Short mmCIF file of C-alpha atoms in Angstrom, two decimals:
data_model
loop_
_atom_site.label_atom_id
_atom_site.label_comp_id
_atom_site.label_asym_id
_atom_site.label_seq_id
_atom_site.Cartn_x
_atom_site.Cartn_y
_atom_site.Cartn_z
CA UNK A 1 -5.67 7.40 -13.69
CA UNK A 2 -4.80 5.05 -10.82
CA UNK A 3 -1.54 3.03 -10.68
CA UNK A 4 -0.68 1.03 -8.10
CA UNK A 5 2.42 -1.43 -9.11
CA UNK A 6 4.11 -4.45 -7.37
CA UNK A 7 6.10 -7.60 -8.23
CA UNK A 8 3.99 -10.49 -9.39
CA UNK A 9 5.86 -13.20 -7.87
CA UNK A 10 8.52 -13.37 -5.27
CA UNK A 11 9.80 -16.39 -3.39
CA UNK A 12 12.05 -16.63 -0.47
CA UNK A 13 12.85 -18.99 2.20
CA UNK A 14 11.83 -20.28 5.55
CA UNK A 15 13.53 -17.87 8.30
CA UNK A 16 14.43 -15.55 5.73
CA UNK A 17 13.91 -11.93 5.46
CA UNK A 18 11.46 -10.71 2.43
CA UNK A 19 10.43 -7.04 1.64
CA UNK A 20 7.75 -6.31 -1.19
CA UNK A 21 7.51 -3.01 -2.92
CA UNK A 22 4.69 -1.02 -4.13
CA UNK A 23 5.09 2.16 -6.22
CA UNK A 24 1.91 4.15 -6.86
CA UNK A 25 0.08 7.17 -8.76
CA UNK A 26 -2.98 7.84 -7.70
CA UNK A 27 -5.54 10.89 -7.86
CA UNK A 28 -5.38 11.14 -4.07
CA UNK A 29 -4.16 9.93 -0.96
CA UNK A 30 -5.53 9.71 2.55
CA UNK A 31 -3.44 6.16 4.02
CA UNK A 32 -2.28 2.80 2.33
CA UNK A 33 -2.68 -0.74 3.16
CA UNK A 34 -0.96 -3.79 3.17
CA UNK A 35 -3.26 -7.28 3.19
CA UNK A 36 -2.44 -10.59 3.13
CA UNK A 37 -4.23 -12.93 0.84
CA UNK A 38 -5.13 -16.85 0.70
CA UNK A 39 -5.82 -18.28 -2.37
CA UNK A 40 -9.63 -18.28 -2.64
CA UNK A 41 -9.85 -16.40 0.65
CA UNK A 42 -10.98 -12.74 1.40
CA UNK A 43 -7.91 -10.01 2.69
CA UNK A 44 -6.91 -9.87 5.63
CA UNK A 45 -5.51 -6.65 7.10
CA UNK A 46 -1.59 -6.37 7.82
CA UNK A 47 -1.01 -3.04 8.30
CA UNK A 48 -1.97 0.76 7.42
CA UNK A 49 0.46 3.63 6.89
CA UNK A 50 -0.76 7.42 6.51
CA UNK A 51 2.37 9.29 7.59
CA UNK A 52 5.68 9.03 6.12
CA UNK A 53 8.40 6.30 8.38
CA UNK A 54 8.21 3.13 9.89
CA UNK A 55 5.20 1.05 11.22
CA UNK A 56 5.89 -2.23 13.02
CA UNK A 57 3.68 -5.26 14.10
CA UNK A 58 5.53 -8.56 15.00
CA UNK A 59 7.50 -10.04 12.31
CA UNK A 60 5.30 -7.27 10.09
CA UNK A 61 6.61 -4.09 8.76
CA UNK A 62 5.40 -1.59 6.48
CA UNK A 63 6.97 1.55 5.25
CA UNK A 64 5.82 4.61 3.30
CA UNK A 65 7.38 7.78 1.47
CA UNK A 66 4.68 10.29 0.47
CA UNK A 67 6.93 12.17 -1.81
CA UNK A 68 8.13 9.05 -3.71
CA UNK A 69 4.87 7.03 -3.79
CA UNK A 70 6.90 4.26 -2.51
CA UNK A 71 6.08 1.56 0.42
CA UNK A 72 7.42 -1.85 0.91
CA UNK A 73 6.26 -4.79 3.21
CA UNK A 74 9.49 -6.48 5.13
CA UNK A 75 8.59 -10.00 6.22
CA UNK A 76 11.19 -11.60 9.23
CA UNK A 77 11.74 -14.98 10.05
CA UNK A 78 9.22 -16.18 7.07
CA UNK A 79 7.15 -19.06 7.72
CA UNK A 80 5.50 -21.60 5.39
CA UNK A 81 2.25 -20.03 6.22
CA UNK A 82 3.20 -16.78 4.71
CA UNK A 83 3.09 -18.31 1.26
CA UNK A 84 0.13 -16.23 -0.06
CA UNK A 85 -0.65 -12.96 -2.18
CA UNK A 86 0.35 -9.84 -0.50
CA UNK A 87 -1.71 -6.64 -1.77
CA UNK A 88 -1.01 -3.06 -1.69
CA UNK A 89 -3.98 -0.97 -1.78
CA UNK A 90 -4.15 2.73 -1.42
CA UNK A 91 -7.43 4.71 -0.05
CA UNK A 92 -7.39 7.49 -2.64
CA UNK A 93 -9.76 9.57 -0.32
CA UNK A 94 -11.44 10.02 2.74
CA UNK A 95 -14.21 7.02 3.70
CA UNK A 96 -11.58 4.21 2.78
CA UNK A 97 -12.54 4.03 -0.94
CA UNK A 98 -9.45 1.59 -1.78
CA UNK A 99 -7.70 1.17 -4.75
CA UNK A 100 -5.46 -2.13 -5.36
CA UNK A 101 -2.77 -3.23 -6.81
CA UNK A 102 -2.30 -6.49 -8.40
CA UNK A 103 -0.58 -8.33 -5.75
CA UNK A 104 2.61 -10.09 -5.00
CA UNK A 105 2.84 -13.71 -4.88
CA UNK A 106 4.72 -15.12 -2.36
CA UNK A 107 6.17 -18.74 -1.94
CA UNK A 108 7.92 -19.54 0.95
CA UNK A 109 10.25 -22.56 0.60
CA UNK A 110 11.81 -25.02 2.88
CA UNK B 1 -11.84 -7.65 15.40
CA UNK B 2 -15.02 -6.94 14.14
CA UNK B 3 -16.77 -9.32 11.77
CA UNK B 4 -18.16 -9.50 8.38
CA UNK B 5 -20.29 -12.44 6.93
CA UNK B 6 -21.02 -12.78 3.54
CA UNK B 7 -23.49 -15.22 2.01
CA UNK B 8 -22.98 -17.62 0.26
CA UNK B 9 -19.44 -18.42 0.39
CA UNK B 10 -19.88 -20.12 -3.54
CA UNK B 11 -22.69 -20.12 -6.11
CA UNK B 12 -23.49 -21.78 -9.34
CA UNK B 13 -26.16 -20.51 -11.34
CA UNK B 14 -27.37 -20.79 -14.74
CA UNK B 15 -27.17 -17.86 -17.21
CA UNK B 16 -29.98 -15.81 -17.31
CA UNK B 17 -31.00 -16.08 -13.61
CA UNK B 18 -30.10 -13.66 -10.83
CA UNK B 19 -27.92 -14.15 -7.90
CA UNK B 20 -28.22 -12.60 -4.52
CA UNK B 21 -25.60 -12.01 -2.55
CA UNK B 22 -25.29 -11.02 1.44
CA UNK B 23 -22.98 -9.22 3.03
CA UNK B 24 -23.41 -8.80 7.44
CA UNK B 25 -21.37 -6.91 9.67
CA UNK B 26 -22.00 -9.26 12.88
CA UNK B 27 -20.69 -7.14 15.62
CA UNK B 28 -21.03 -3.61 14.56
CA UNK B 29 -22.70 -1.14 12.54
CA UNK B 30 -21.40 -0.12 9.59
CA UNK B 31 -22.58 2.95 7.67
CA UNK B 32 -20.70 2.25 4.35
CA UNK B 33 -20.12 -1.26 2.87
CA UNK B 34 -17.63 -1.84 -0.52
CA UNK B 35 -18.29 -4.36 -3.19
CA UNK B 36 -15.45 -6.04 -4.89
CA UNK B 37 -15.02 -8.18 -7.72
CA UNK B 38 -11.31 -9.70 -7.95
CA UNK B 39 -11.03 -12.53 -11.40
CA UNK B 40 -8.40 -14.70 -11.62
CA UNK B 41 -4.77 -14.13 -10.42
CA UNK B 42 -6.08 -9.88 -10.90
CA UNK B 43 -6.62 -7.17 -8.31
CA UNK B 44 -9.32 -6.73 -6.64
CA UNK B 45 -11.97 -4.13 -8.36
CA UNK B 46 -14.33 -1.82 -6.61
CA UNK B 47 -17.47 -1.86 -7.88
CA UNK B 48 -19.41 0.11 -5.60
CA UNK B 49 -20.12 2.02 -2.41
CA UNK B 50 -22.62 1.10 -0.61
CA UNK B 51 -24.40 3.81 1.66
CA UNK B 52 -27.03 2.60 4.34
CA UNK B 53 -30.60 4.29 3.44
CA UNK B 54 -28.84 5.44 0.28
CA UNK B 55 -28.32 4.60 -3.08
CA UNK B 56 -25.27 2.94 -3.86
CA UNK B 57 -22.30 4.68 -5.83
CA UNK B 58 -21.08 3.17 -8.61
CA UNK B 59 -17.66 2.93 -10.37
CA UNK B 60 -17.02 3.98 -13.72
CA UNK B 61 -17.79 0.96 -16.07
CA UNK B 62 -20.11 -0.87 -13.54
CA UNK B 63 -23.82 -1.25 -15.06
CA UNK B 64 -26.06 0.09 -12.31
CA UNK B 65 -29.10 -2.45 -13.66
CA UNK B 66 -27.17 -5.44 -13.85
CA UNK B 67 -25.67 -5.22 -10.48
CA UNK B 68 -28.04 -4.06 -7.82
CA UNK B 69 -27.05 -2.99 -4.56
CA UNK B 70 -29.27 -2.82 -1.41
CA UNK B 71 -28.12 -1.73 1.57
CA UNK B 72 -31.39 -1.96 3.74
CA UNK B 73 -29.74 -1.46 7.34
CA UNK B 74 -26.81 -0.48 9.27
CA UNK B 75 -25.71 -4.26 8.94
CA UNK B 76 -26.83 -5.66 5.62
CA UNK B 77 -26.01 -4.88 2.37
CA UNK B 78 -27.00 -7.17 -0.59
CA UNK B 79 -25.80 -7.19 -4.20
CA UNK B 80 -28.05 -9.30 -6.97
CA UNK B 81 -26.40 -10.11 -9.84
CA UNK B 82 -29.33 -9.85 -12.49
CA UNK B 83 -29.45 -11.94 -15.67
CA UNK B 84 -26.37 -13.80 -15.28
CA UNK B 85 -23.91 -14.78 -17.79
CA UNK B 86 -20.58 -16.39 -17.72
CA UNK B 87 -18.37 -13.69 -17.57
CA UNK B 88 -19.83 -12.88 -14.70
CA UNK B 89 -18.11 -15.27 -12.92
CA UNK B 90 -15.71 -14.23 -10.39
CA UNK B 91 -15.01 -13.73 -7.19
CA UNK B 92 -17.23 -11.07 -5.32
CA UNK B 93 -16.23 -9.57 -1.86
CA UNK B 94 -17.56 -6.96 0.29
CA UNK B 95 -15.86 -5.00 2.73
CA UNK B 96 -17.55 -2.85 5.71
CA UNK B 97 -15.94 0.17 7.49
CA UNK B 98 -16.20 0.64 11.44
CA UNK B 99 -16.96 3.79 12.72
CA UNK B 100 -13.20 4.57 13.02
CA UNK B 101 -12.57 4.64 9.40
CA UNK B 102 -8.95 3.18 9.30
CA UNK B 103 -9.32 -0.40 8.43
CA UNK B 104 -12.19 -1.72 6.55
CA UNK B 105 -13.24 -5.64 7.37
CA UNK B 106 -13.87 -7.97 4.69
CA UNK B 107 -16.31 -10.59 4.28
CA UNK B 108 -14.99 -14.31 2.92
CA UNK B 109 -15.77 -13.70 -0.53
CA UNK B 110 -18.35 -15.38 -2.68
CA UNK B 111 -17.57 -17.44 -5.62
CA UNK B 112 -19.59 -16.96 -8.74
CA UNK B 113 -19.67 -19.19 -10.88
CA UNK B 114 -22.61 -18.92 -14.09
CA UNK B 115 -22.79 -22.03 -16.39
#
């Protein structure tokens, strides 16, 4: 089956430094995603990751380890505006057939 | 970035009736559109692929019949809920690829909601 796992609920503060982990199993593997999502909004993209290391975008980074199923999100000098749901999703195959996880809460405080 | 629209952005309907549902890739032709359905403080679910010219591909557990997928040109797919009931409600969301195949755009989401 597919398993994609992260925290529910995180919460950090303004300026601070956050990073949110996602562990996952899945049947296949061809890339994995990190979007950002507003309560009663659709995702928006934050990043995509296919080969092992670093990938950085502004105060956005994402990370991924191939061999350990393991990627995390690091958010710098959080803003109030980054109080949302953050959700991993992995595309399991060629064609960008994503599978997500649950998403992370997070609430950015003053 | 390119666009999706999706149509309407919130619904109520009465059980029993069907919904339609739109989803528009404004500024560029996509081949495959996704179907989501993401309930309350849960992931978001694929229901189906959506091929243009094609029939769609559903995911295990998804009736074919009750949720019909159309996806008539290169930048409209539709998906009618048919005979409505309440848990049905939720929060439907397409997503379209670009011809690049790294990042797939989403539409706003439409809220469902059958009383």
């Amino acid at each position: 089956g597919q398993n994609i796992d992260q925290p529910t609920e995180m919460t950090a503060t303004e300026g601070a430094i956050v990073q949110i982990n996602c562990t996952y199993q899945t049947s296949g593997f061809n890339g994995l995603f990190w979007y950002q999502q507003h309560a009663g909004e659709a995702p928006t993209f934050l990043s995509y990751n296919v080969l092992d290391g670093l990938e950085e975008k502004g105060r956005f980074s994402s990370f991924l380890s191939r061999s350990k199923g393991y990627s995390y999100l690091l958010l710098k000098e959080l803003q109030m505006k980054d109080s949302a749901s953050y959700l991993c999703a992995v595309n399991k195959e060629y064609g960008n057939k994503l599978v997500f996880g649950a998403g992370t809460i997070l609430r950015v405080k003053s | 970035g390119a666009v999706v629209s999706q149509h309407p952005s919130w619904v109520i309907c009465k059980s029993g009736t069907s919904v339609k549902i739109e989803c528009r890739s404004l500024d560029f032709q996509a081949t495959t559109m996704f179907w989501y359905r993401q309930f309350p403080k849960q992931s978001l679910m694929l229901m189906a692929t959506s091929n243009e010219g094609s029939k769609a591909t559903y995911e295990q557990g998804v009736e074919k019949d009750k949720f019909l997928i159309n996806h008539a040109s290169l930048t409209l797919s539709t998906l009618t809920v048919t005979s409505a009931h309440p848990e049905d409600s939720s929060f439907y969301i397409c997503s379209a690829l670009t011809g690049e195949d790294t990042e797939a755009f989403f539409g706003q989401g439409t809220r469902l909601t059958v009383v």
